[in-house]
CSV table of C-alpha atoms in Angstrom, one decimal:
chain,number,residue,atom,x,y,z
A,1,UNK,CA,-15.2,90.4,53.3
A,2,UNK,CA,-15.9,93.6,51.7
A,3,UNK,CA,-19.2,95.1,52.5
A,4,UNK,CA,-21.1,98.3,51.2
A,5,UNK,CA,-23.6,99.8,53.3
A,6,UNK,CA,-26.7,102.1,51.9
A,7,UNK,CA,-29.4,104.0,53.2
A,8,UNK,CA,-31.7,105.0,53.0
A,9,UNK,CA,-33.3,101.0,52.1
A,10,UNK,CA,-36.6,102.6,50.8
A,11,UNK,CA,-37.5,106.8,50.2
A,12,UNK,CA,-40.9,108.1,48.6
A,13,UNK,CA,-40.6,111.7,48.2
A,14,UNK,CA,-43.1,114.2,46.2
A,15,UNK,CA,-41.9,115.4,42.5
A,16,UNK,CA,-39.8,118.3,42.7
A,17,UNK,CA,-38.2,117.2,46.0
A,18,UNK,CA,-34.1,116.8,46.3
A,19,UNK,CA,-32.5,113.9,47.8
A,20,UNK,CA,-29.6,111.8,48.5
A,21,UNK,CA,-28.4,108.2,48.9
A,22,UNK,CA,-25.4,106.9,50.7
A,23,UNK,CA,-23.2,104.2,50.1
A,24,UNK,CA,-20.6,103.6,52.8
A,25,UNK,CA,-17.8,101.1,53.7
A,26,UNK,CA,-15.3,100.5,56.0
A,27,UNK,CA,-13.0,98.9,52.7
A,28,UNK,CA,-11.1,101.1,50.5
A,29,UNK,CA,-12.1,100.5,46.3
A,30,UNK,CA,-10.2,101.0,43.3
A,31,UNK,CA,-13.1,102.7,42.2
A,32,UNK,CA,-17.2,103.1,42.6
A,33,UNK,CA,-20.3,102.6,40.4
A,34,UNK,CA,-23.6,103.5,40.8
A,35,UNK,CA,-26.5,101.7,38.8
A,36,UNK,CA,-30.0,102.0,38.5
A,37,UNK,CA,-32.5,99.2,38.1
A,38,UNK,CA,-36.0,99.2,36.7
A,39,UNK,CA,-38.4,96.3,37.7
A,40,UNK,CA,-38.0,93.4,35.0
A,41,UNK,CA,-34.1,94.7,33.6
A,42,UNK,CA,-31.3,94.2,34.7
A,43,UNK,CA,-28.8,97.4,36.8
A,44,UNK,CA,-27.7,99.6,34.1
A,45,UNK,CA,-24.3,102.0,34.8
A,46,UNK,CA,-24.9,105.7,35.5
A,47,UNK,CA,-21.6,106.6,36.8
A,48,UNK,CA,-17.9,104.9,37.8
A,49,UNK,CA,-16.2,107.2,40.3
A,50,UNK,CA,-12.2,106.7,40.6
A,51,UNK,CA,-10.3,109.2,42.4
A,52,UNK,CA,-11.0,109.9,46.0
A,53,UNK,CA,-13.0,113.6,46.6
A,54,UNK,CA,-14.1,113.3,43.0
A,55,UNK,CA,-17.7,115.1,42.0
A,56,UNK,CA,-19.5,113.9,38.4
A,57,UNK,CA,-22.6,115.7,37.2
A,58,UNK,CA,-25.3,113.6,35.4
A,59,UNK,CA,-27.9,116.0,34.4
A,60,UNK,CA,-30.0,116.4,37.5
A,61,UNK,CA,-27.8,114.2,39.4
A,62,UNK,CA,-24.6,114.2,41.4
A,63,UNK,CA,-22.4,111.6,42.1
A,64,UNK,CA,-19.4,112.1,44.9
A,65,UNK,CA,-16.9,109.8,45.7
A,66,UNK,CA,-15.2,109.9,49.7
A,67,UNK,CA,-11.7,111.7,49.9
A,68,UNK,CA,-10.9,107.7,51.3
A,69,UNK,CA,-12.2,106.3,48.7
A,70,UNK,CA,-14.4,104.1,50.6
A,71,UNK,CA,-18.2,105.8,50.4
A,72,UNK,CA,-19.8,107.7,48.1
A,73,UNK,CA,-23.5,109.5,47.8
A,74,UNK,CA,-25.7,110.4,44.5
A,75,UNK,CA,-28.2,113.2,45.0
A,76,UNK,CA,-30.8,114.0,43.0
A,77,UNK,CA,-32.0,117.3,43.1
A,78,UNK,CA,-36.2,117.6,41.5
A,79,UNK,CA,-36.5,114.2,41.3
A,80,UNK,CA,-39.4,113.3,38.4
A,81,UNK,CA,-40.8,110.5,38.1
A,82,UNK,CA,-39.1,108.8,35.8
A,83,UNK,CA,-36.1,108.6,38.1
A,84,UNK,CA,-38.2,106.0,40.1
A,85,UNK,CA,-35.9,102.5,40.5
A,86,UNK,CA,-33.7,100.7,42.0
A,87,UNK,CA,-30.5,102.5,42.6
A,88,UNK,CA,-27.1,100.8,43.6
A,89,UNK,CA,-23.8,101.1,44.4
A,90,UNK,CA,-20.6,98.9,43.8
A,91,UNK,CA,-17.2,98.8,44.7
A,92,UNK,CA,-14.5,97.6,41.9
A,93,UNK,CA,-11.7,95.4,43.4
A,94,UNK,CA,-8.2,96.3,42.2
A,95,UNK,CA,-5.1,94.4,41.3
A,96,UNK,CA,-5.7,90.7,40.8
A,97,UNK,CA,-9.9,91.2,41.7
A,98,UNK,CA,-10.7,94.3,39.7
A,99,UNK,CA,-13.3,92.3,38.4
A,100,UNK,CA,-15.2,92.0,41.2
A,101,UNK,CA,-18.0,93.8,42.4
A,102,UNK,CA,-19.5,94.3,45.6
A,103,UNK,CA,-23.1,95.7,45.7
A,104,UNK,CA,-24.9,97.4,48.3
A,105,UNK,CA,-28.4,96.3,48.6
A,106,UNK,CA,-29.9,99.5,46.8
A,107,UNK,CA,-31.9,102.2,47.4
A,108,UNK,CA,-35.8,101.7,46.3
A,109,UNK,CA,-36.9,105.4,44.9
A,110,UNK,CA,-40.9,106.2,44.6
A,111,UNK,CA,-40.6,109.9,43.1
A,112,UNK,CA,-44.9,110.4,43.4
A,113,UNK,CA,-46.8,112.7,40.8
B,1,UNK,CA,-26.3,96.1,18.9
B,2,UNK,CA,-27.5,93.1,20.8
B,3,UNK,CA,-27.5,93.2,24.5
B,4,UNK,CA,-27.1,90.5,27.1
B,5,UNK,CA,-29.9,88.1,26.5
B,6,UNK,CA,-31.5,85.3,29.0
B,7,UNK,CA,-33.8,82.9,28.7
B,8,UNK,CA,-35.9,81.6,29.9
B,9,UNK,CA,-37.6,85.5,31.9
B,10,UNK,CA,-39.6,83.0,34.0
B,11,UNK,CA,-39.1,79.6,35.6
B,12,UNK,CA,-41.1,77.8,37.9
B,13,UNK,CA,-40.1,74.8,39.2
B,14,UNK,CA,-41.0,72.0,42.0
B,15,UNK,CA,-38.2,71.3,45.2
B,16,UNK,CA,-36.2,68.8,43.8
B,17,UNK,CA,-36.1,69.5,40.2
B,18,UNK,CA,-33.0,70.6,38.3
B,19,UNK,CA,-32.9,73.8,36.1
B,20,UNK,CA,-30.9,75.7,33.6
B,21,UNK,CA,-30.5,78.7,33.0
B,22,UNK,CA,-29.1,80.7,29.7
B,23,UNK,CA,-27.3,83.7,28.7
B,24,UNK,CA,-25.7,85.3,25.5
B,25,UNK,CA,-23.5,87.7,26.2
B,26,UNK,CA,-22.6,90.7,24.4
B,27,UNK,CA,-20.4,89.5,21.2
B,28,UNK,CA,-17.0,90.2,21.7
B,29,UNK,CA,-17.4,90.5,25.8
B,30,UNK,CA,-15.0,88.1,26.7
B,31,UNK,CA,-15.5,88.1,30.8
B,32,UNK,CA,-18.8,86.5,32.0
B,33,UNK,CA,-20.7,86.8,35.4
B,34,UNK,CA,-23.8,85.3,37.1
B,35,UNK,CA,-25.6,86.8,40.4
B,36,UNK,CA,-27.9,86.1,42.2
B,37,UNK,CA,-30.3,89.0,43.4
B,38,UNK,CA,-33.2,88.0,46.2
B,39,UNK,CA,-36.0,90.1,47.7
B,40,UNK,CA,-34.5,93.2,49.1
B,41,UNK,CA,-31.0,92.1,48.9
B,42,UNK,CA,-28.2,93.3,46.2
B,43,UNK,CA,-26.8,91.0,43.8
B,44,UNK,CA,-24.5,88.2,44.8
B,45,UNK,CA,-21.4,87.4,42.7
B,46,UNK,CA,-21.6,83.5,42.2
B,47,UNK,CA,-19.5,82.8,39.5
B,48,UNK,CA,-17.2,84.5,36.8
B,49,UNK,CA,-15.6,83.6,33.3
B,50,UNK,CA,-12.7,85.2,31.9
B,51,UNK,CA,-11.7,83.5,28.2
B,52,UNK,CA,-10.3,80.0,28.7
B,53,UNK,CA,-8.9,81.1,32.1
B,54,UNK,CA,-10.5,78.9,34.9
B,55,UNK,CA,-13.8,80.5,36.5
B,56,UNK,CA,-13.8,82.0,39.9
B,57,UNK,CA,-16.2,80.1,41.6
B,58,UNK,CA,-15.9,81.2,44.8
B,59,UNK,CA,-19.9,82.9,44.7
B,60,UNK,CA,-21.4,79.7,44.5
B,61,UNK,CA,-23.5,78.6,47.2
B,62,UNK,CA,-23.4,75.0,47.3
B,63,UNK,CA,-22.4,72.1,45.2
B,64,UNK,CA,-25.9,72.3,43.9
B,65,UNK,CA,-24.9,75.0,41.4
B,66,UNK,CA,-22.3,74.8,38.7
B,67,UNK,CA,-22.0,77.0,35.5
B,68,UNK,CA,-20.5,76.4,31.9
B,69,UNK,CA,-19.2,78.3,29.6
B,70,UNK,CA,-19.2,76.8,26.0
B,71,UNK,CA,-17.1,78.2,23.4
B,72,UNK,CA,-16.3,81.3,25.4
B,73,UNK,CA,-19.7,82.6,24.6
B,74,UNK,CA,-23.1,81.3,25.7
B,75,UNK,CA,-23.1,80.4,29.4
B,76,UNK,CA,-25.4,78.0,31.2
B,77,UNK,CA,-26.3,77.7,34.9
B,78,UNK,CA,-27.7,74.7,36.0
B,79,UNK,CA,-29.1,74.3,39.6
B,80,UNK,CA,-29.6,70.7,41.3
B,81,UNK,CA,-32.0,69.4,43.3
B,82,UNK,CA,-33.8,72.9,43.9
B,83,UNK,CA,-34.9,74.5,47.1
B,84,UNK,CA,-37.5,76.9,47.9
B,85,UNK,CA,-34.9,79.3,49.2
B,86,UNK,CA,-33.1,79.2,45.2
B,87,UNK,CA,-36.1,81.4,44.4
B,88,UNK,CA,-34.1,84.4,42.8
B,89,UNK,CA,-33.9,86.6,39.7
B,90,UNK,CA,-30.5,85.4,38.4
B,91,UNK,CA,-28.8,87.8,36.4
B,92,UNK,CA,-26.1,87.6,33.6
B,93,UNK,CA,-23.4,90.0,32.8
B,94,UNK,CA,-20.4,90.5,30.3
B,95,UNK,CA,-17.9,92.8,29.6
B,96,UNK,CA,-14.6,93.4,27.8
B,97,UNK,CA,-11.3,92.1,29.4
B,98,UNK,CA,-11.6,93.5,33.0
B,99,UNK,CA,-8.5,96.5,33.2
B,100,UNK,CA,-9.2,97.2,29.3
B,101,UNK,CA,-9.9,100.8,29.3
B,102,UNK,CA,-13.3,101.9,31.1
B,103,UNK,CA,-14.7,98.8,32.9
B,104,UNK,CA,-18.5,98.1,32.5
B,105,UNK,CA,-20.4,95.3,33.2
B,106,UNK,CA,-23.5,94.7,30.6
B,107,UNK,CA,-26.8,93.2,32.3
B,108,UNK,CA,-29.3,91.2,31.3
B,109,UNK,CA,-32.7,91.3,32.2
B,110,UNK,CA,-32.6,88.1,34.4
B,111,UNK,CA,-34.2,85.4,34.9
B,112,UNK,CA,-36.8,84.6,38.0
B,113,UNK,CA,-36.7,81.7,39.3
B,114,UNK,CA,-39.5,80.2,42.0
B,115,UNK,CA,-39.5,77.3,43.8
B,116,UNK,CA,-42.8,75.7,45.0
């Protein structure tokens, strides 16, 4: 069974504050996605990371994937308010599973005023 | 364009009664998934569709739950005989052919389920 590991479970930091979440397994993934979730709506897809050592740029956030393809972090540097949620990693299957995900439990964000 | 919709948002139910649940996934989406998401854990795969292929199963938790799929569009999950620890936000999902070009799955907003 394929597990993905995050921390930290819950982080309130002060607006203007950087900060990052990991997301770390002992499998290896075809590729990783991060989503966030808002209270009431279901995740939505920031970022799919595929090739191992791989670094995308959202705006004010960065996503890395692990050389082994098997963690990844996203850092958020001034985090606002708005970026308060839910955020979660997943790890695509390949070959015959690529449709599968498996999810971390998430990472609850309070970015405070 | 129209999202993934669910209905109903909100269910409450007694132990022992049977539910369904609905979703309409994005037109044209022909792979279709259900989880399960509980307090403070991440979502749990239960079941997947892929066109007229037989579903993957292999999420469900019990013979209590069992999913259709009519038409290769709306999906139902129905829930037998409900416990207290069924109370969940079930979520739906579609997205094109899985290993057609970039692969995203399309949420809906769930529905919460409690059991009293």
């Amino acid at each position: 069974t394929q597990l993905l590991e995050q921390s930290p479970q819950f982080l309130s930091i002060q607006e203007g504050e950087n900060l990052t979440v990991y997301c770390n397994s002992s499998s290896v993934f075809s590729s990783l996605q991060w989503y966030r979730q808002e209270p009431g709506e279901g995740p939505v897809l920031l970022v799919t990371v595929v090739t191992g050592g791989e670094v995308k740029k959202l705006k004010r956030l960065t996503f890395q994937f692990g050389d082994a393809r098997k963690d990844s972090s996203l850092h958020i540097t001034a985090a606002q308010p708005g970026d308060t949620g839910l955020y979660l990693c997943a790890g695509v299957g390949s070959g015959a599973g690529s449709y599968q995900l498996t999810f971390g439990k998430g990472t609850k964000l309070s970015v405070i005023p | 364009g129209a999202g993934v919709s669910q209905s109903p948002s909100n269910k409450v139910t007694e132990k022992g009664k049977d539910v369904e649940l609905r979703c309409d996934p994005i037109s044209g989406h022909t792979a279709l998934y259900w989880y399960r998401q509980s307090l403070g854990q991440g979502l749990e795969f239960l079941i997947y569709f892929q066109g007229n292929s037989a579903p993957d199963k292999s999420g469900l938790p019990s013979d209590r739950f069992s999913a259709e799929r009519t038409g290769g569009s709306v999906s139902t999950l129905t829930i037998q005989r409900t416990q207290q620890e069924d109370s969940a936000v079930y979520l739906c999902a579609s997205s094109l052919r899985p290993g057609t070009g970039s692969y995203e799955q399309y949420f809906g907003p769930g529905t919460r389920l409690t059991v009293t």
